């Protein structure tokens, strides 16, 4: 951002000491302010997890994805799409990511009390920076043990875009977690550039078809072809496959015809507070 500001002030041709124009300055101030507030958000209990249900092909809920929400006292609900990038840039993703993992494991523990929730899997999104921490394996192990949960019920979602660098290190870390029983899903699949060479070496359980391929499934024959290819690829790699962002019956039917195993999207339920999800699961 500073580069853009410098560029803009040079372009304006004025030879002054003012590096930033006012708009840029405003964006930088807002970001700095948001960073200060995000730093305090964990302690102030402004972060919450919402849960979105995931169903199998006969409509049984088998898992959920934990999605973070920031309820700011003044600004209201702030989307993770807005503050996760800031958290990643500032390193705040480390304490926030740990808070998410802790809260998710506590939830898995409390699901153990009921017969109809005790087998549910919970998916947690993990950022690149978080995953690349030297002690990530130890952190996950400690958290899982402290909450006394079955590690098989925890599924970590990695994004395809984080696989571009240090693939050997990633495989070592994944294998260590996989040996503990942790599952892996590859999020936003189809939007990154993972080579098939890498894909077959990763100890994955699931590919998650990105929402952008599901959105126009009914009208776009090329999106249907892409989804068919992903499903076939998952099959031959022995992975299960979930579609995200399923909003209509038509999309659902097409995905069923193609042979997708799992579904997630507004058609089945939006991300919701735990009380609401538990009420649905109890029925
Ligand atoms: P994602 O992991 O790909 O999550 C899916 C996003 O799609 C979620 O947005 C979800 O609310 C939204 N979604 C689900 N079903 C539908 C649908 O049918 N239609 C539409 N239009 N949208 C749907 P959300 O909750 O805003 O999260 C955005 C992104 O923020 C996530 O994408 C994930 O990358 C990141 N994120 C969320 N929680 C965490 C977290 O705890 N840690 C990290 N590192 N990232 C997180
Ligand atoms: Mg996800
Ligand atoms: Mg996704
Ligand atoms: Mg996504």
Coordinates of C-alpha atoms and ligand atoms in Angstrom, one line a residue:
X1 CA 0.0 0.0 0.0
X2 CA 2.9 2.3 0.8
X3 CA 4.2 1.6 -2.7
X4 CA 1.0 2.6 -4.3
X5 CA 0.9 5.8 -2.2
X6 CA 4.5 6.7 -3.2
X7 CA 3.6 6.1 -6.8
X8 CA 0.5 8.2 -6.6
X9 CA 2.3 11.1 -5.0
X10 CA 5.1 10.9 -7.7
X11 CA 2.5 10.7 -10.4
X12 CA 0.8 13.8 -9.2
X13 CA 4.1 15.5 -9.9
X14 CA 4.4 17.5 -6.7
X15 CA 7.8 17.5 -5.1
X16 CA 6.6 17.5 -1.6
X17 CA 7.3 15.5 1.5
X18 CA 3.7 14.3 1.6
X19 CA 4.0 10.6 0.6
X20 CA 0.4 9.7 0.9
X21 CA -2.7 11.2 -0.5
X22 CA -5.6 11.5 1.9
X23 CA -7.6 8.5 0.6
X24 CA -4.6 6.2 0.9
X25 CA -3.9 7.7 4.4
X26 CA -7.5 6.9 5.4
X27 CA -7.2 3.3 4.2
X28 CA -3.9 2.9 6.2
X29 CA -5.4 4.5 9.3
X30 CA -8.5 2.2 9.1
X31 CA -6.4 -0.8 8.7
X32 CA -4.2 0.1 11.6
X33 CA -7.2 0.8 13.7
X34 CA -8.8 -2.6 12.7
X35 CA -5.5 -4.3 13.6
X36 CA -5.5 -2.8 17.1
X37 CA -9.1 -3.9 17.6
X38 CA -8.5 -7.4 16.2
X39 CA -5.6 -7.8 18.5
X40 CA -8.0 -7.3 21.4
X41 CA -10.9 -9.3 19.9
X42 CA -9.9 -12.7 21.3
X43 CA -9.6 -11.5 24.9
X44 CA -12.8 -9.4 24.5
X45 CA -14.7 -12.5 23.4
X46 CA -15.7 -10.8 20.1
X47 CA -14.8 -13.8 18.0
X48 CA -17.3 -16.6 17.6
X49 CA -17.6 -19.8 15.5
X50 CA -20.5 -20.5 13.3
X51 CA -21.1 -24.0 12.0
X52 CA -22.3 -25.0 8.6
X53 CA -23.7 -28.5 8.1
X54 CA -22.2 -31.0 5.6
X55 CA -24.4 -33.9 4.3
X56 CA -23.8 -37.1 2.5
X57 CA -25.6 -38.2 -0.7
X58 CA -28.6 -39.5 1.1
X59 CA -29.0 -36.3 3.1
X60 CA -27.5 -37.4 6.5
X61 CA -25.5 -34.7 8.3
X62 CA -22.1 -36.2 9.0
X63 CA -20.0 -33.2 9.6
X64 CA -19.8 -29.4 9.9
X65 CA -17.4 -26.7 9.0
X66 CA -16.4 -24.1 11.7
X67 CA -16.4 -20.6 10.2
X68 CA -15.1 -17.7 12.3
X69 CA -17.2 -14.5 12.9
X70 CA -16.1 -11.2 14.4
X71 CA -18.9 -9.3 16.1
X72 CA -17.5 -5.8 16.5
X73 CA -19.2 -3.7 19.2
X74 CA -19.5 -0.7 16.7
X75 CA -19.1 -2.1 13.2
X76 CA -21.2 -5.2 13.8
X77 CA -20.5 -8.4 12.1
X78 CA -17.2 -8.4 10.1
X79 CA -16.7 -11.1 7.5
X80 CA -13.7 -13.3 7.7
X81 CA -13.0 -12.5 4.1
X82 CA -12.3 -9.0 5.4
X83 CA -10.2 -9.7 8.6
X84 CA -8.5 -13.0 7.9
X85 CA -6.2 -11.5 5.3
X86 CA -5.3 -8.7 7.8
X87 CA -4.8 -11.4 10.5
X88 CA -2.5 -13.2 8.1
X89 CA -0.4 -10.1 7.2
X90 CA 0.0 -9.1 10.9
X91 CA 0.7 -12.6 12.4
X92 CA -2.5 -12.3 14.4
X93 CA -3.6 -15.4 12.6
X94 CA -1.5 -17.5 15.0
X95 CA -3.4 -16.7 18.2
X96 CA -6.7 -16.5 16.3
X97 CA -6.1 -19.8 14.6
X98 CA -5.2 -21.4 17.9
X99 CA -8.4 -20.0 19.4
X100 CA -10.4 -21.5 16.5
X101 CA -8.7 -24.9 17.0
X102 CA -9.4 -24.8 20.8
X103 CA -13.0 -23.8 20.4
X104 CA -13.6 -26.4 17.7
X105 CA -12.0 -29.2 19.9
X106 CA -14.1 -28.1 22.8
X107 CA -17.2 -28.4 20.6
X108 CA -16.2 -31.9 19.4
X109 CA -15.8 -32.8 23.1
X110 CA -19.3 -31.6 24.0
X111 CA -20.7 -33.5 21.0
X112 CA -19.5 -36.7 22.7
X113 CA -22.3 -36.5 25.2
X114 CA -25.1 -37.3 22.7
X115 CA -25.5 -40.4 20.6
X116 CA -26.7 -38.4 17.6
X117 CA -23.7 -36.0 17.6
X118 CA -20.8 -38.2 18.8
X119 CA -19.7 -39.3 15.3
X120 CA -19.8 -35.9 13.7
X121 CA -16.6 -34.6 12.1
X122 CA -15.7 -30.9 12.4
X123 CA -13.7 -29.2 9.7
X124 CA -11.4 -26.3 10.7
X125 CA -9.8 -23.8 8.2
X126 CA -6.1 -23.5 8.6
X127 CA -4.0 -20.6 7.2
X128 CA -0.6 -21.1 5.6
X129 CA 1.2 -19.2 8.3
X130 CA -0.4 -21.2 11.0
X131 CA 0.3 -24.5 9.3
X132 CA 4.0 -23.5 8.7
X133 CA 4.6 -22.8 12.4
X134 CA 7.5 -25.0 13.6
X135 CA 5.4 -26.4 16.4
X136 CA 2.1 -26.8 14.6
X137 CA 2.0 -30.6 15.0
X138 CA 2.7 -30.3 18.7
X139 CA 0.1 -27.6 19.1
X140 CA -2.6 -29.7 17.4
X141 CA -1.6 -32.7 19.4
X142 CA -1.7 -30.8 22.7
X143 CA -5.1 -29.3 21.9
X144 CA -6.6 -32.6 20.8
X145 CA -5.3 -34.3 24.0
X146 CA -6.3 -31.4 26.3
X147 CA -9.9 -31.7 25.1
X148 CA -9.8 -35.5 25.1
X149 CA -11.3 -35.9 21.7
X150 CA -10.8 -38.5 19.0
X151 CA -8.4 -36.9 16.4
X152 CA -10.3 -38.7 13.6
X153 CA -13.2 -36.3 14.2
X154 CA -11.0 -33.3 13.4
X155 CA -10.6 -32.4 9.7
X156 CA -8.2 -29.6 8.7
X157 CA -9.0 -27.6 5.6
X158 CA -5.9 -26.5 3.7
X159 CA -6.3 -24.4 0.6
X160 CA -4.9 -25.4 -2.7
X161 CA -3.1 -22.0 -3.0
X162 CA -0.9 -22.8 0.1
X163 CA 0.6 -25.8 -1.6
X164 CA 2.8 -23.8 -4.0
X165 CA 5.8 -23.5 -1.7
X166 CA 7.7 -25.9 0.5
X167 CA 5.8 -28.9 -0.6
X168 CA 8.2 -31.3 1.0
X169 CA 7.8 -29.6 4.4
X170 CA 4.0 -29.6 4.0
X171 CA 4.0 -33.4 3.3
X172 CA 6.1 -34.0 6.4
X173 CA 3.8 -32.0 8.6
X174 CA 0.7 -33.5 7.1
X175 CA 2.0 -37.0 7.5
X176 CA 2.8 -36.4 11.2
X177 CA -0.8 -35.2 11.8
X178 CA -2.3 -37.9 9.7
X179 CA -0.5 -40.5 11.8
X180 CA -2.3 -39.0 14.8
X181 CA -5.6 -39.6 12.9
X182 CA -6.3 -36.1 11.8
X183 CA -8.1 -35.8 8.5
X184 CA -7.4 -33.4 5.6
X185 CA -9.6 -31.7 3.1
X186 CA -8.3 -29.5 0.2
X187 CA -10.4 -26.4 0.2
X188 CA -11.2 -24.2 -2.8
X189 CA -10.1 -27.0 -5.1
X190 CA -9.7 -26.1 -8.7
X191 CA -8.8 -22.5 -8.1
X192 CA -5.1 -23.1 -7.4
X193 CA -2.4 -24.8 -9.4
X194 CA -1.7 -28.0 -7.6
X195 CA 0.0 -30.5 -9.9
X196 CA -1.2 -34.0 -10.0
X197 CA 2.3 -35.1 -8.9
X198 CA 1.9 -33.3 -5.6
X199 CA -1.7 -34.3 -5.2
X200 CA -1.0 -38.0 -5.2
X201 CA 1.7 -37.5 -2.5
X202 CA -0.4 -35.6 -0.1
X203 CA -2.2 -37.6 2.6
X204 CA -5.6 -36.1 1.9
X205 CA -9.0 -37.5 2.7
X206 CA -11.1 -35.1 0.7
X207 CA -11.2 -32.6 -2.2
X208 CA -13.6 -29.6 -1.8
X209 CA -14.9 -28.3 -5.0
X210 CA -14.8 -24.5 -5.0
X211 CA -18.0 -22.6 -5.0
X212 CA -17.1 -20.9 -8.2
X213 CA -17.6 -24.1 -10.2
X214 CA -20.9 -24.9 -8.4
X215 CA -22.5 -21.4 -8.9
X216 CA -23.3 -21.8 -12.7
X217 CA -23.4 -25.5 -12.8
X218 CA -26.9 -25.5 -14.5
X219 CA -26.0 -23.1 -17.2
X220 CA -22.3 -23.8 -17.8
X221 CA -21.3 -27.0 -19.6
X222 CA -17.6 -26.2 -19.0
X223 CA -18.2 -26.0 -15.2
X224 CA -20.0 -29.3 -15.4
X225 CA -17.0 -30.8 -17.2
X226 CA -14.6 -29.4 -14.6
X227 CA -16.7 -30.8 -11.8
X228 CA -16.9 -34.2 -13.5
X229 CA -13.1 -34.2 -13.9
X230 CA -12.6 -33.3 -10.2
X231 CA -15.0 -36.1 -9.1
X232 CA -13.2 -38.6 -11.4
X233 CA -9.9 -37.5 -10.1
X234 CA -11.0 -37.8 -6.5
X235 CA -12.3 -41.3 -7.2
X236 CA -9.0 -42.5 -8.7
X237 CA -7.0 -41.0 -5.9
X238 CA -9.3 -42.7 -3.4
X239 CA -10.5 -39.4 -1.9
X240 CA -14.0 -38.3 -1.1
X241 CA -15.3 -35.1 -2.6
X242 CA -17.5 -32.4 -1.3
X243 CA -19.2 -29.5 -3.2
X244 CA -19.4 -26.2 -1.4
X245 CA -21.8 -23.3 -2.1
X246 CA -24.8 -25.6 -3.1
X247 CA -27.7 -23.2 -3.2
X248 CA -30.3 -24.8 -5.5
X249 CA -32.0 -28.2 -6.0
X250 CA -30.9 -28.1 -9.6
X251 CA -27.2 -27.8 -8.5
X252 CA -27.8 -30.6 -6.0
X253 CA -29.3 -32.9 -8.6
X254 CA -26.5 -32.3 -11.1
X255 CA -23.9 -32.9 -8.4
X256 CA -25.6 -36.2 -7.4
X257 CA -25.7 -37.3 -11.1
X258 CA -22.0 -36.5 -11.4
X259 CA -21.3 -38.7 -8.3
X260 CA -20.3 -36.1 -5.7
X261 CA -20.3 -37.7 -2.2
X262 CA -20.9 -34.7 0.1
X263 CA -22.7 -31.4 0.0
X264 CA -22.5 -28.1 1.8
X265 CA -24.4 -24.8 1.1
X266 CA -27.3 -22.5 1.8
X267 CA -29.7 -25.2 0.4
X268 CA -29.0 -27.3 3.5
X269 CA -28.2 -24.5 5.9
X270 CA -26.2 -21.3 6.3
X271 CA -23.4 -21.1 8.8
X272 CA -25.2 -20.8 12.2
X273 CA -24.6 -20.5 15.9
X274 CA -24.1 -23.8 17.7
X275 CA -27.4 -23.7 19.5
X276 CA -29.2 -23.6 16.1
X277 CA -27.1 -26.4 14.6
X278 CA -27.6 -28.6 17.7
X279 CA -31.4 -28.1 17.4
X280 CA -31.3 -29.2 13.8
X281 CA -29.2 -32.2 14.6
X282 CA -31.5 -33.2 17.4
X283 CA -34.4 -33.6 15.0
Ligands
LIG1 P1 -14.2 -21.2 2.8 O1 -13.4 -22.0 3.8 O2 -14.1 -21.6 1.4 O3 -15.7 -21.2 3.4 C1 -16.8 -21.1 2.6 C2 -17.4 -19.8 2.5 O4 -18.6 -19.9 1.7 C3 -18.0 -19.3 3.9 O5 -17.9 -17.9 3.9 C4 -19.5 -19.7 3.8 O6 -20.3 -18.9 4.6 C5 -19.7 -19.5 2.3 N1 -20.9 -20.3 1.9 C6 -21.2 -21.5 2.3 N2 -22.3 -22.0 1.6 C7 -22.6 -21.0 0.7 C8 -23.6 -20.9 -0.3 O7 -24.4 -21.8 -0.5 N3 -23.6 -19.8 -1.1 C9 -22.7 -18.8 -0.9 N4 -22.8 -17.7 -1.6 N5 -21.8 -18.8 0.1 C10 -21.7 -19.9 0.9 P2 -17.3 -17.2 5.2 O8 -17.8 -17.8 6.4 O9 -17.5 -15.7 4.9 O10 -15.7 -17.5 5.1 C11 -15.0 -17.0 4.1 C12 -13.6 -17.6 4.1 O11 -12.9 -17.1 5.3 C13 -13.5 -19.1 4.2 O12 -13.7 -19.7 3.0 C14 -12.1 -19.3 4.8 O13 -11.2 -19.2 3.8 C15 -11.9 -18.1 5.7 N6 -12.2 -18.5 7.1 C16 -13.3 -18.6 7.7 N7 -13.1 -19.0 9.0 C17 -11.8 -19.2 9.2 C18 -10.9 -19.7 10.2 O14 -11.4 -20.0 11.3 N8 -9.6 -19.7 10.0 C19 -9.1 -19.3 8.7 N9 -7.8 -19.4 8.6 N10 -9.8 -18.9 7.7 C20 -11.2 -18.9 7.9
LIG2 MG1 -13.2 -23.9 4.3
LIG3 MG1 -13.9 -23.3 0.4
LIG4 MG1 -13.9 -20.6 -0.6

